[in-house]
Amino acid sequence: MTSATVLDADRAQPGGGTAGEAPQVALHGWARLAGVLAARMYRAFLVGLAVIALAPVLFGWGSYVVRSGSMEPSMRVGDVVVGKPWSEDQRIRVGRVFVYDDPATTRPHMMVHRIVELRDDGDYTTAGDANDVTDVTPLPRSDVRATAVLLVPYIGLPVTWMRSGDWLRLAAWLLLTSAALALALRRLDGERPRWGLLRAVRRWVARRPPHDGPGSGGPADGGPTHGTGPARSRQGRVLRSRVPLVVVAGLVLLGTLTSTANAGFTGHTRNSGWTWATGAWAQPYVSAVLADQPFGFWLLDEPGGAAYASDRSGNNRTGQYYGSVQPGVPGALPHNPGTAVDHAGGRVVLGPQPVAAPAAYSIELWFRTTSTSRSYLAGFEDDRDAGYSLLGSQADRSVTMEPSGRLTFGTWPGRSTSVTTSRSYNDGTWHHLVVTSTAARLTTIHVDGVPVVSGTTSTLLAYTGYWRVGQGSVGWLNTPAFDGEIDNVAIYHSALSGSRVAAHWAAR
């Protein structure tokens, strides 16, 4: 009995517990404290994001949920873009992110993409940071709705889950959020929250600062002195426990918003394989052509009814449309948002002033046709008119298509040493054509990036004239105008190498 009594005395602890129970109670208390603090931080973070995402709506701004990954890593699915309304008198800065009506569809659909190019026709080219190509349909200025100003992360995820029918994730989030909010209501000392207006009033009265006088709870009736006692200490503990929590949650929220806003709306994308800076972006094909310093480069992206063709080379050699030429038809390059020209009896004269005929040169263009008539693709001539005159007109350096669909270069008035491809290209698909000729008249025809025929061609004359596309003179009679579409015409007063031609084709 005595030994048993001594054993119990050795294990006994104040409060009726045992030595083994004390660490467990302490561990449970710390776990409860960590859980409540984490729940309160989550609540502060969630409420903060929701307020930042929705408050701008009260001032007429818009909040837009990102539903695809086309702008990653700048913007991810479930982020909310806060946009400032845009009006026609405001400037559109190339490289910034805008909210706009999707021009590729007639149904209501908003897009959040980066504007990466001002096109020759006044529209804009858009692209997602995560995409390897630009958007196909040009963006009219009138379709812009808002300038993206702020990016709020994560808060739109429940909306995306609901719209996509991902009910499992939505249910899991609702369950976890409900549990976290309930846990956040618990007191740090483990007591359950007290509910009801009466209890709230009683707690407020109990925490009022005491004052001297009978019934005041001050020194006159033996109550605690001002600023001391259990009530005041309890208030201090609660205040001290909440201040660090609010500060930490605020810093986390501010840091997240600052980093995402900077990443989302600067003039640079972070996609390492597809980088552009504000005002300096160009299509890969356009960049490849410009790298070889063309004499002139005409994208032929003008809308239907246009009279002039802009020169993209920077040399200000504006072209002009003549006759039955229809701009604005679908373009050649699948990843190029531009358009092409449908030739049906007309021509494009490249440049406003005559230039000296070059000894070495290259002609580059894209074409598509199903015609079985001989027709004119491109060449050099001493005037801008449609017809050839026996009284002194000069025309050479021209490439034509035979009735069989084969391509010929070197047949012009008084000279007939030419080269002709062995296969036909009037198959109704787009083809990339480059004709290169050196000062020694060694000429090569490249089709779709590959040299297909080469040889020495006819002698040339030295004169001043114009480069022409779609209609011109070959032989003593006018050659019929090209019956088909032509796009992306470039002229070089030098002979491109085979490797550069292949590079242009690869960049299509």
PDB file of C-alpha atoms in Angstrom, residues 45 76 170 198 344 443 450:
ATOM      1  CA  PHE A  45      -6.260  36.618 -47.924  1.00  0.00           C
ATOM      2  CA  ARG A  76      -3.226  31.812 -65.294  1.00  0.00           C
ATOM      3  CA  LEU A 170     -15.705  23.233 -56.656  1.00  0.00           C
ATOM      4  CA  LEU A 198     -27.060  40.049 -25.646  1.00  0.00           C
ATOM      5  CA  ALA A 344      -8.288  39.052-111.955  1.00  0.00           C
ATOM      6  CA  THR A 443      19.182  32.009-112.082  1.00  0.00           C
ATOM      7  CA  VAL A 450      13.770  24.197-102.126  1.00  0.00           C
TER       8      VAL A 450
END
